[in-house]
XYZ file of N, CA, C and O in Angstrom:
656
model
N 0.087 37.646 32.005
C 0.666 36.329 32.052
C 1.969 36.168 32.163
O 2.551 36.645 31.231
N 2.551 35.126 32.949
C 4.213 34.893 32.942
C 4.260 34.411 31.724
O 3.895 33.301 31.384
N 5.338 34.973 30.849
C 5.853 34.191 29.592
C 6.602 32.699 29.830
O 6.299 31.938 28.977
N 7.023 32.502 31.179
C 7.606 31.187 31.317
C 6.414 30.207 31.582
O 6.633 29.262 31.173
N 5.451 30.831 32.158
C 4.241 29.555 32.277
C 3.843 29.202 30.843
O 3.734 28.156 30.753
N 3.512 30.338 30.233
C 3.289 29.943 28.719
C 4.451 28.746 28.237
O 3.795 27.980 27.461
N 5.494 29.097 28.485
C 6.242 27.986 27.724
C 6.529 26.773 28.515
O 6.534 25.815 27.615
N 6.409 26.756 29.812
C 5.913 25.450 30.509
C 4.701 24.912 30.049
O 4.609 23.701 29.476
N 3.914 25.819 29.769
C 2.534 24.839 29.055
C 2.555 24.396 27.942
O 1.914 23.317 27.329
N 3.259 25.170 26.931
C 3.617 24.849 25.558
C 4.455 23.396 25.747
O 4.101 22.610 24.837
N 5.316 23.530 26.578
C 6.205 22.334 26.320
C 5.294 20.980 26.952
O 5.758 19.901 26.208
N 4.763 21.166 28.060
C 3.821 20.124 28.422
C 2.945 19.513 27.204
O 2.910 18.248 26.872
N 2.161 20.667 26.839
C 1.275 20.389 25.451
C 1.983 19.541 24.404
O 1.486 18.708 23.850
N 3.120 19.993 23.987
C 3.840 19.521 22.856
C 4.148 18.007 23.273
O 4.404 17.111 22.426
N 4.673 17.718 24.603
C 4.986 16.345 24.926
C 3.890 15.588 25.004
O 3.983 14.214 24.279
N 2.693 15.963 25.189
C 1.374 15.195 25.223
C 0.910 14.963 23.754
O 0.725 13.837 23.543
N 1.053 15.818 23.035
C 0.924 15.802 21.548
C 1.862 14.708 20.827
O 1.477 13.577 20.233
N 3.133 14.741 21.494
C 4.062 13.887 20.740
C 3.737 12.385 21.114
O 3.843 11.472 20.337
N 3.437 12.234 22.715
C 3.010 11.208 23.063
C 1.745 10.349 22.284
O 1.753 9.092 21.740
N 0.953 11.076 21.846
C -0.252 10.625 21.155
C 0.161 10.495 19.718
O -0.081 9.282 19.350
N 0.810 11.085 19.078
C 1.334 10.828 17.821
C 2.262 9.477 17.692
O 2.004 8.592 16.789
N 2.881 9.189 18.746
C 3.712 7.895 18.921
C 2.676 6.706 19.128
O 2.898 5.832 18.346
N 1.775 6.784 19.893
C 0.769 5.806 20.298
C 0.036 5.557 18.740
O -0.345 4.477 18.331
N -0.476 6.650 17.914
C -0.941 6.529 16.530
C -0.069 5.710 15.720
O -0.411 4.778 15.081
N 1.423 5.998 15.750
C 2.307 5.259 14.897
C 2.429 3.974 15.351
O 2.511 2.742 14.390
N 2.334 3.533 16.560
C 2.335 2.040 17.105
C 1.176 1.327 16.641
O 1.369 0.142 16.069
N -0.158 2.145 16.577
C -1.311 1.486 16.136
C -1.052 1.111 14.717
O -1.560 -0.144 14.295
N -0.509 2.034 13.860
C -0.330 1.601 12.512
C 0.651 0.445 12.425
O 0.398 -0.695 11.389
N 1.738 0.438 12.877
C 2.899 -0.435 13.034
C 2.461 -2.044 13.197
O 2.402 -2.822 12.593
N 1.580 -1.922 14.191
C 1.151 -3.329 15.029
C 0.025 -3.898 13.926
O -0.103 -5.038 13.946
N -0.824 -2.776 13.482
C -1.830 -3.241 12.526
C -1.246 -4.244 11.431
O -1.998 -4.896 11.051
N -0.222 -3.466 10.919
C 0.353 -3.979 9.947
C 1.085 -5.346 10.131
O 0.957 -6.223 9.140
N 1.810 -5.479 11.327
C 2.197 -6.614 11.757
C 1.077 -7.723 12.009
O 1.405 -8.939 11.619
N 0.158 -7.204 12.146
C -1.119 -8.236 12.536
C -1.590 -8.772 11.379
O -2.081 -9.960 11.184
N -1.696 -7.876 10.205
C -2.254 -8.361 8.804
C -1.001 -9.277 8.195
O -1.432 -10.530 7.664
N 0.255 -9.299 8.494
C 1.460 -10.125 8.122
C 1.303 -11.342 9.072
O 1.205 -12.443 8.369
N 0.998 -11.466 10.117
C 0.777 -12.732 10.994
C -0.350 -13.262 10.493
O -0.414 -14.522 10.410
N -1.352 -12.780 10.222
C -2.754 -13.569 9.951
C -2.474 -14.226 8.383
O -2.886 -15.255 8.413
N -1.940 -13.497 7.680
C -1.525 -14.110 6.194
C -0.829 -15.256 6.207
O -0.852 -16.049 5.541
N -0.003 -15.156 7.178
C 1.041 -16.267 7.521
C 0.702 -17.482 8.299
O 1.279 -18.427 8.499
N -0.408 -17.082 8.852
C -1.055 -18.499 9.893
C -0.500 -18.478 10.900
O -0.539 -19.349 11.678
N 0.055 -17.422 11.633
C 0.846 -17.489 12.789
C -0.116 -17.896 14.215
O 0.322 -18.298 15.018
N -1.278 -17.359 14.154
C -2.396 -17.496 15.115
C -2.103 -16.490 16.434
O -2.598 -16.742 17.275
N -1.196 -15.589 16.066
C -1.123 -14.346 17.158
C -1.730 -13.243 16.588
O -1.771 -12.916 15.403
N -2.209 -12.267 17.615
C -2.534 -11.049 17.278
C -2.012 -9.788 18.208
O -2.127 -10.269 19.545
N -1.369 -8.871 17.742
C -1.265 -7.669 18.796
C -2.465 -6.905 19.007
O -3.017 -6.690 18.156
N -2.635 -6.609 20.559
C -4.020 -5.868 20.768
C -3.801 -4.210 20.384
O -4.756 -3.791 20.057
N -2.544 -3.788 20.370
C -2.459 -2.424 20.345
C -2.624 -1.842 18.870
O -1.798 -1.371 18.105
N -3.619 -2.098 18.164
C -3.707 -2.228 16.943
C -5.374 -2.001 16.425
O -6.190 -1.990 17.229
N -5.383 -1.670 15.222
C -6.819 -1.322 14.536
C -7.509 -2.914 14.171
O -6.738 -3.565 13.653
N -8.509 -2.874 14.389
C -9.629 -4.142 14.172
C -9.899 -4.034 12.625
O -9.933 -5.100 12.163
N -10.439 -3.109 12.161
C -11.072 -3.230 10.870
C -10.028 -3.799 9.761
O -10.216 -4.677 8.975
N -8.710 -3.527 9.697
C -7.703 -3.813 8.801
C -7.882 -5.402 8.757
O -7.700 -6.306 8.141
N -7.658 -5.635 10.174
C -7.372 -7.247 10.563
C -8.682 -7.912 10.125
O -8.493 -8.817 9.550
N -9.878 -7.452 10.316
C -11.215 -8.189 10.176
C -11.489 -8.148 8.800
O -11.900 -9.289 8.020
N -10.968 -7.424 7.756
C -10.903 -7.323 6.452
C -10.033 -8.331 5.747
O -10.553 -9.043 4.791
N -9.005 -8.461 6.159
C -7.985 -9.402 5.790
C -8.604 -10.894 6.253
O -8.481 -11.807 5.405
N -9.207 -10.843 7.314
C -9.829 -12.133 7.735
C -10.983 -12.648 6.798
O -10.937 -13.798 6.539
N -11.759 -11.705 6.593
C -12.892 -12.046 5.449
C -12.404 -12.554 4.085
O -12.739 -13.446 3.720
N -11.206 -11.832 3.802
C -10.617 -12.415 2.484
C -10.001 -13.641 2.919
O -10.191 -14.274 1.634
N -9.552 -14.116 3.666
C -8.867 -15.438 4.111
C -9.855 -16.460 4.159
O -9.904 -17.679 3.376
N -11.081 -16.136 4.759
C -12.127 -17.103 5.028
C -13.077 -17.140 3.824
O -13.577 -18.332 3.553
N -13.302 -16.318 2.948
C -14.301 -16.271 2.001
C -13.754 -16.093 0.800
O -14.644 -16.348 -0.155
N -12.898 -15.918 0.333
C -12.282 -15.766 -0.984
C -11.054 -16.428 -1.497
O -10.339 -16.919 -0.538
N -10.848 -16.703 -2.676
C -9.700 -16.973 -3.531
C -8.536 -15.970 -3.408
O -8.894 -15.004 -2.728
N -7.592 -16.082 -4.341
C -6.546 -15.337 -3.983
C -6.890 -13.855 -4.694
O -6.389 -12.723 -3.934
N -7.761 -13.664 -5.418
C -8.255 -12.287 -6.106
C -8.923 -11.706 -5.003
O -8.563 -10.375 -4.803
N -9.899 -12.108 -4.263
C -10.671 -11.466 -3.289
C -9.480 -11.119 -2.162
O -9.801 -10.047 -1.632
N -8.724 -12.061 -1.648
C -7.874 -11.866 -0.542
C -6.893 -10.799 -0.849
O -6.600 -9.855 -0.104
N -6.483 -10.655 -2.292
C -5.848 -9.649 -2.763
C -6.234 -8.367 -2.554
O -5.865 -7.206 -1.938
N -7.639 -8.281 -2.942
C -8.309 -6.881 -2.729
C -8.656 -6.575 -1.403
O -8.520 -5.289 -1.250
N -8.753 -7.337 -0.466
C -9.134 -7.477 1.164
C -7.605 -6.804 1.593
O -7.649 -5.988 2.487
N -6.558 -7.419 1.035
C -5.407 -6.831 1.725
C -4.787 -5.334 1.120
O -4.568 -4.579 2.124
N -5.181 -5.027 -0.036
C -5.167 -3.764 -0.245
C -6.077 -2.870 0.078
O -5.660 -1.658 0.785
N -7.266 -3.172 0.560
C -8.265 -2.299 1.177
C -7.682 -2.115 2.622
O -7.637 -1.011 3.127
N -7.179 -3.122 3.411
C -6.926 -2.927 4.625
C -5.175 -2.124 4.753
O -5.337 -1.259 5.494
N -4.415 -2.265 3.733
C -3.533 -1.347 3.587
C -4.109 0.088 3.155
O -3.109 1.029 3.971
N -4.898 0.370 2.555
C -5.234 1.635 2.257
C -5.919 2.144 3.635
O -5.351 3.621 3.946
N -6.561 1.433 4.367
C -7.069 1.956 5.808
C -5.651 2.431 6.649
O -5.806 3.345 7.194
N -4.707 1.695 6.770
C -3.660 1.799 7.343
C -2.876 3.078 6.831
O -2.385 4.031 7.449
N -2.816 3.187 5.543
C -2.236 4.427 4.887
C -2.950 5.628 5.224
O -2.155 6.718 5.301
N -4.272 5.596 5.328
C -4.926 6.627 5.781
C -4.548 7.129 7.298
O -4.270 8.261 7.509
N -4.583 6.047 8.272
C -4.175 6.415 9.484
C -2.454 6.871 9.547
O -2.125 7.681 9.905
N -1.602 6.192 8.305
C -0.388 6.972 8.390
C -0.409 8.331 7.921
O 0.409 9.248 8.512
N -1.204 8.703 6.912
C -1.274 10.181 6.636
C -1.628 10.957 7.828
O -1.239 12.014 8.159
N -2.796 10.536 8.729
C -3.145 11.183 9.776
C -1.802 11.536 10.639
O -1.784 12.407 11.375
N -1.016 10.608 10.942
C 0.057 10.354 11.683
C 0.995 11.667 11.064
O 1.612 12.363 11.956
N 1.520 11.329 9.947
C 2.356 12.183 9.258
C 1.857 13.546 9.233
O 2.610 14.637 9.585
N 0.623 14.023 8.836
C 0.024 15.380 8.837
C -0.216 16.093 10.016
O -0.311 17.245 10.188
N -0.353 15.116 11.117
C -0.811 15.606 12.337
C 0.452 16.538 13.285
O 0.084 17.323 13.973
N 1.495 16.358 12.548
C 2.713 17.280 12.779
C 2.584 18.476 12.793
O 2.840 19.250 13.581
N 1.731 18.834 11.699
C 1.474 20.119 11.438
C -0.109 20.890 11.687
O 0.113 21.801 11.866
N -0.807 19.670 11.754
C -2.322 20.256 11.865
C -2.996 19.473 12.861
O -3.284 17.943 12.753
N -3.491 19.649 13.789
C -4.349 18.927 14.749
C -5.589 18.406 14.141
O -6.003 17.424 14.385
N -6.107 18.887 13.152
C -7.304 18.276 12.204
C -7.003 16.817 11.774
O -7.936 15.984 11.967
N -5.649 16.517 11.789
C -5.364 15.091 11.184
C -5.579 14.130 12.489
O -5.722 12.945 12.214
N -5.212 14.683 13.739
C -5.110 13.826 14.936
C -6.896 13.553 15.271
O -7.425 12.606 15.432
N -7.521 14.643 14.834
C -8.972 14.631 14.839
C -9.489 13.367 13.916
O -10.311 12.616 14.241
N -9.050 13.295 12.719
C -9.400 12.314 11.739
C -8.931 10.832 12.306
O -9.867 10.098 12.135
N -7.824 11.027 12.708
C -7.413 9.568 13.360
C -8.211 9.260 14.437
O -8.694 8.105 14.781
N -8.507 10.115 15.386
C -9.464 9.862 16.542
C -10.845 9.444 16.034
O -11.525 8.289 16.422
N -11.377 9.926 14.975
C -12.763 9.632 14.447
C -12.720 8.277 13.790
O -13.643 7.166 14.139
N -11.513 7.924 13.151
C -11.290 6.641 12.724
C -11.111 5.731 13.569
O -12.076 4.407 13.400
N -10.649 5.943 14.637
C -10.386 4.716 15.505
C -11.792 4.588 16.439
O -11.829 3.567 16.950
N -12.289 5.613 16.724
C -13.671 5.555 17.344
C -14.730 4.588 16.448
O -15.036 3.588 17.168
N -14.474 4.500 15.195
C -15.105 3.867 14.436
C -14.905 2.280 14.447
O -15.640 1.314 14.388
N -13.600 2.247 14.410
C -12.784 1.058 14.747
C -13.276 0.269 15.766
O -13.511 -0.674 15.752
N -13.413 1.251 16.975
C -13.740 0.679 18.223
C -15.093 -0.243 18.100
O -15.525 -1.086 18.658
N -16.156 0.977 17.654
C -17.356 0.440 17.373
C -17.767 -0.922 16.590
O -18.352 -1.789 16.747
N -16.897 -1.069 15.423
C -17.001 -2.076 14.672
C -16.449 -3.376 15.547
O -16.826 -4.632 15.506
N -15.368 -3.184 16.295
C -14.656 -4.418 16.953
C -16.009 -4.770 18.140
O -16.134 -6.002 18.504
N -16.530 -3.691 18.773
C -17.526 -3.873 19.967
C -18.526 -4.571 19.261
O -19.020 -6.108 19.701
N -18.977 -4.438 17.928
C -20.078 -5.069 17.043
C -19.696 -6.520 17.113
O -20.588 -7.545 16.821
N -18.170 -6.568 16.641
C -17.792 -8.013 16.307
C -18.278 -8.827 17.421
O -18.424 -9.847 17.123
N -17.483 -8.505 18.465
C -17.499 -9.272 19.782
C -19.014 -9.467 20.289
O -19.452 -10.514 20.508
N -19.897 -8.707 20.066
C -21.357 -8.976 20.332
C -22.185 -9.727 19.642
O -22.631 -10.718 19.825
N -21.660 -9.782 18.149
C -22.409 -10.712 17.217
C -21.830 -11.893 17.376
O -22.453 -12.857 17.255
N -20.564 -12.075 17.911
C -20.122 -13.506 17.999
C -20.543 -14.086 19.415
O -20.240 -15.130 19.879
N -21.038 -13.162 19.970
C -21.222 -13.513 21.620
C -20.044 -13.652 22.253
O -20.179 -14.472 23.520
N -18.886 -13.029 22.302
C -17.870 -13.074 22.781
C -17.169 -12.087 23.571
O -15.883 -11.654 23.564
N -18.128 -11.112 24.055
C -17.784 -9.964 24.624
C -16.723 -10.278 25.866
O -15.764 -9.211 26.072
N -16.944 -10.952 26.530
C -15.946 -11.209 27.574
C -14.566 -11.540 27.068
O -13.690 -11.147 27.561
N -14.583 -12.420 25.966
C -13.211 -12.804 25.427
C -12.521 -11.563 24.801
O -11.277 -11.454 24.639
N -13.389 -10.556 24.394
C -12.544 -9.448 23.956
C -12.381 -8.339 24.790
O -12.104 -7.069 24.485
N -12.611 -8.594 26.119
C -12.636 -7.426 27.133
C -10.998 -6.692 27.033
O -10.980 -5.541 26.967
N -10.147 -7.373 27.134
C -8.578 -6.776 26.882
C -8.478 -6.014 25.442
O -7.911 -4.990 25.666
N -9.069 -6.726 24.399
C -8.968 -5.841 23.132
C -9.482 -4.585 23.544
O -9.025 -3.595 22.954
N -10.859 -4.320 24.091
C -11.849 -3.453 24.489
C -10.859 -2.455 25.118
O -10.872 -1.170 24.876
N -10.277 -2.832 26.251
C -9.504 -1.919 26.796
C -8.378 -1.191 26.220
O -8.307 -0.202 26.716
N -7.666 -1.990 25.330
C -6.486 -1.491 24.787
C -6.989 -0.397 23.636
O -6.666 0.557 23.482
N -8.500 -0.685 23.102
C -8.738 0.306 22.194
C -9.344 1.561 22.999
O -9.045 2.564 22.342
N -9.825 1.498 24.257
C -10.199 2.576 24.985
C -8.882 3.328 25.343
O -9.008 4.614 25.412
N -7.835 2.739 25.805
C -6.681 3.284 25.853
C -5.786 3.920 24.555
O -5.669 5.167 24.711
N -6.321 3.624 23.663
C -5.715 4.362 22.176
C -6.799 5.488 21.953
O -6.198 6.591 21.669
N -8.064 5.112 22.119
C -8.909 6.416 22.013
C -8.488 7.777 22.951
O -8.684 8.790 22.785
N -8.427 7.278 24.282
C -8.069 8.180 25.015
C -6.724 8.946 24.764
O -6.495 10.032 24.820
N -5.689 8.176 24.405
C -4.308 9.067 23.763
C -4.633 9.864 22.510
O -4.188 10.988 22.316
N -5.433 9.339 21.849
C -5.887 10.274 20.348
C -6.666 11.358 20.914
O -6.342 12.729 20.365
N -7.712 11.269 22.069
C -8.344 12.200 22.359
C -7.448 13.323 23.097
O -7.552 14.527 22.907
N -6.365 12.957 23.912
C -5.472 13.881 24.471
C -4.582 14.546 23.660
O -4.312 15.930 23.671
N -4.084 13.682 22.452
C -3.668 14.718 21.192
C -4.497 15.827 20.854
O -3.914 16.684 20.597
N -5.810 15.366 20.710
C -6.737 16.586 19.956
C -6.481 17.767 21.106
O -6.278 18.812 20.688
N -6.890 17.418 22.290
C -6.956 18.190 23.286
C -5.621 19.250 23.169
O -5.717 20.341 23.312
N -4.433 18.469 23.297
C -3.002 19.192 23.398
C -2.778 19.936 22.023
O -2.183 20.849 22.205
N -3.363 19.273 21.090
C -3.169 20.143 19.912
C -3.695 21.361 19.807
O -3.167 22.419 19.308
N -4.787 21.422 20.367
C -5.305 22.670 20.262
C -4.878 23.717 21.203
O -4.656 24.786 21.102
N -4.443 23.153 22.635
C -3.754 24.081 23.522
C -2.276 24.661 23.012
O -1.956 25.688 23.042
N -1.687 23.613 22.050
C -0.487 24.037 21.623
C -0.714 25.212 20.439
O -0.230 26.510 20.610
N -1.737 25.270 19.615
C -2.227 26.536 18.705
C -2.387 27.541 19.853
O -2.290 28.806 19.355
N -3.133 27.541 20.646
C -3.737 28.427 21.789
C -2.397 29.131 22.331
O -2.066 30.334 22.259
N -1.258 28.371 22.931
C -0.230 28.810 23.626
C 0.808 29.332 22.508
O 1.379 30.631 22.831
N 0.912 28.880 21.164
C 1.769 29.556 20.224
C 1.061 30.967 19.651
O 1.867 31.765 19.754
N -0.299 30.957 19.822
C -0.900 32.159 19.194
C -0.687 33.199 20.567
O -0.180 34.333 20.187
N -0.725 32.827 21.790
C -0.293 33.759 23.054
C 1.179 34.260 22.615
O 1.370 35.461 23.148
N 2.003 33.374 22.488
C 3.535 33.773 22.252
C 3.573 34.987 21.317
O 4.356 35.593 21.209
N 2.767 34.335 20.272
C 2.992 35.608 18.862
C 2.342 37.017 19.350
O 2.944 37.913 18.909
N 1.305 36.801 20.075
C 0.778 38.124 20.299
C 0.746 38.435 21.807
O -0.562 38.280 22.284
N 1.324 38.608 22.657
C 1.504 38.743 23.879
C 0.925 39.699 24.523
O 0.564 40.836 23.734
N -0.084 39.628 25.543
C -0.727 40.725 26.094
C 0.079 42.065 26.349
O 1.148 41.726 27.060
N -0.470 42.836 25.791
C 0.281 44.416 26.148
C -0.430 45.025 26.996
O -1.462 45.086 27.285
N 0.761 45.528 28.329
C -0.057 46.445 29.334
C -0.992 47.502 28.915
O -0.377 48.086 27.569
N -1.866 47.821 29.374
C -2.916 49.117 29.102
C -1.955 50.507 29.472
O -1.215 50.703 30.355
N -1.995 51.352 28.564
C -1.188 52.664 28.495
C -2.217 53.624 28.862
O -3.371 53.727 28.239
N -1.946 54.546 29.662
C -2.758 55.470 30.074
C -2.344 56.846 29.397
O -1.605 57.138 28.852
């Protein structure tokens, strides 16, 4: 196998993985911004974000006093922190990217369930499309994370020509 091809494939895989990590970081940032906008009553929501933290804070606002709202905000921040840990540690291990993917798939199911229960699936179509986009990039991150490991292993142990 040509070492230059390995380097090119490794470089492409690293770029794709970095793009997935950037998308994950944006999800975290936008999710936190959404919670701030929700608690301040702005009436706006960024779509490139997780639904569950937003939903938890919404429940706290609708059904609770200050104590319940505080608990809901803390719970939502813990979820965002877990996403942050996935982003942070995914730099070294693709397993954390898998964790983020699983969490976001669950988030997507909750979001779809929320729209179905509300009978507002058409109103949520753009939100659903953004979630599909994020799931796609997280999946790409997992795929290329494994490819990086494979390419790095191939560079560490290059194939030796057979000797007679």
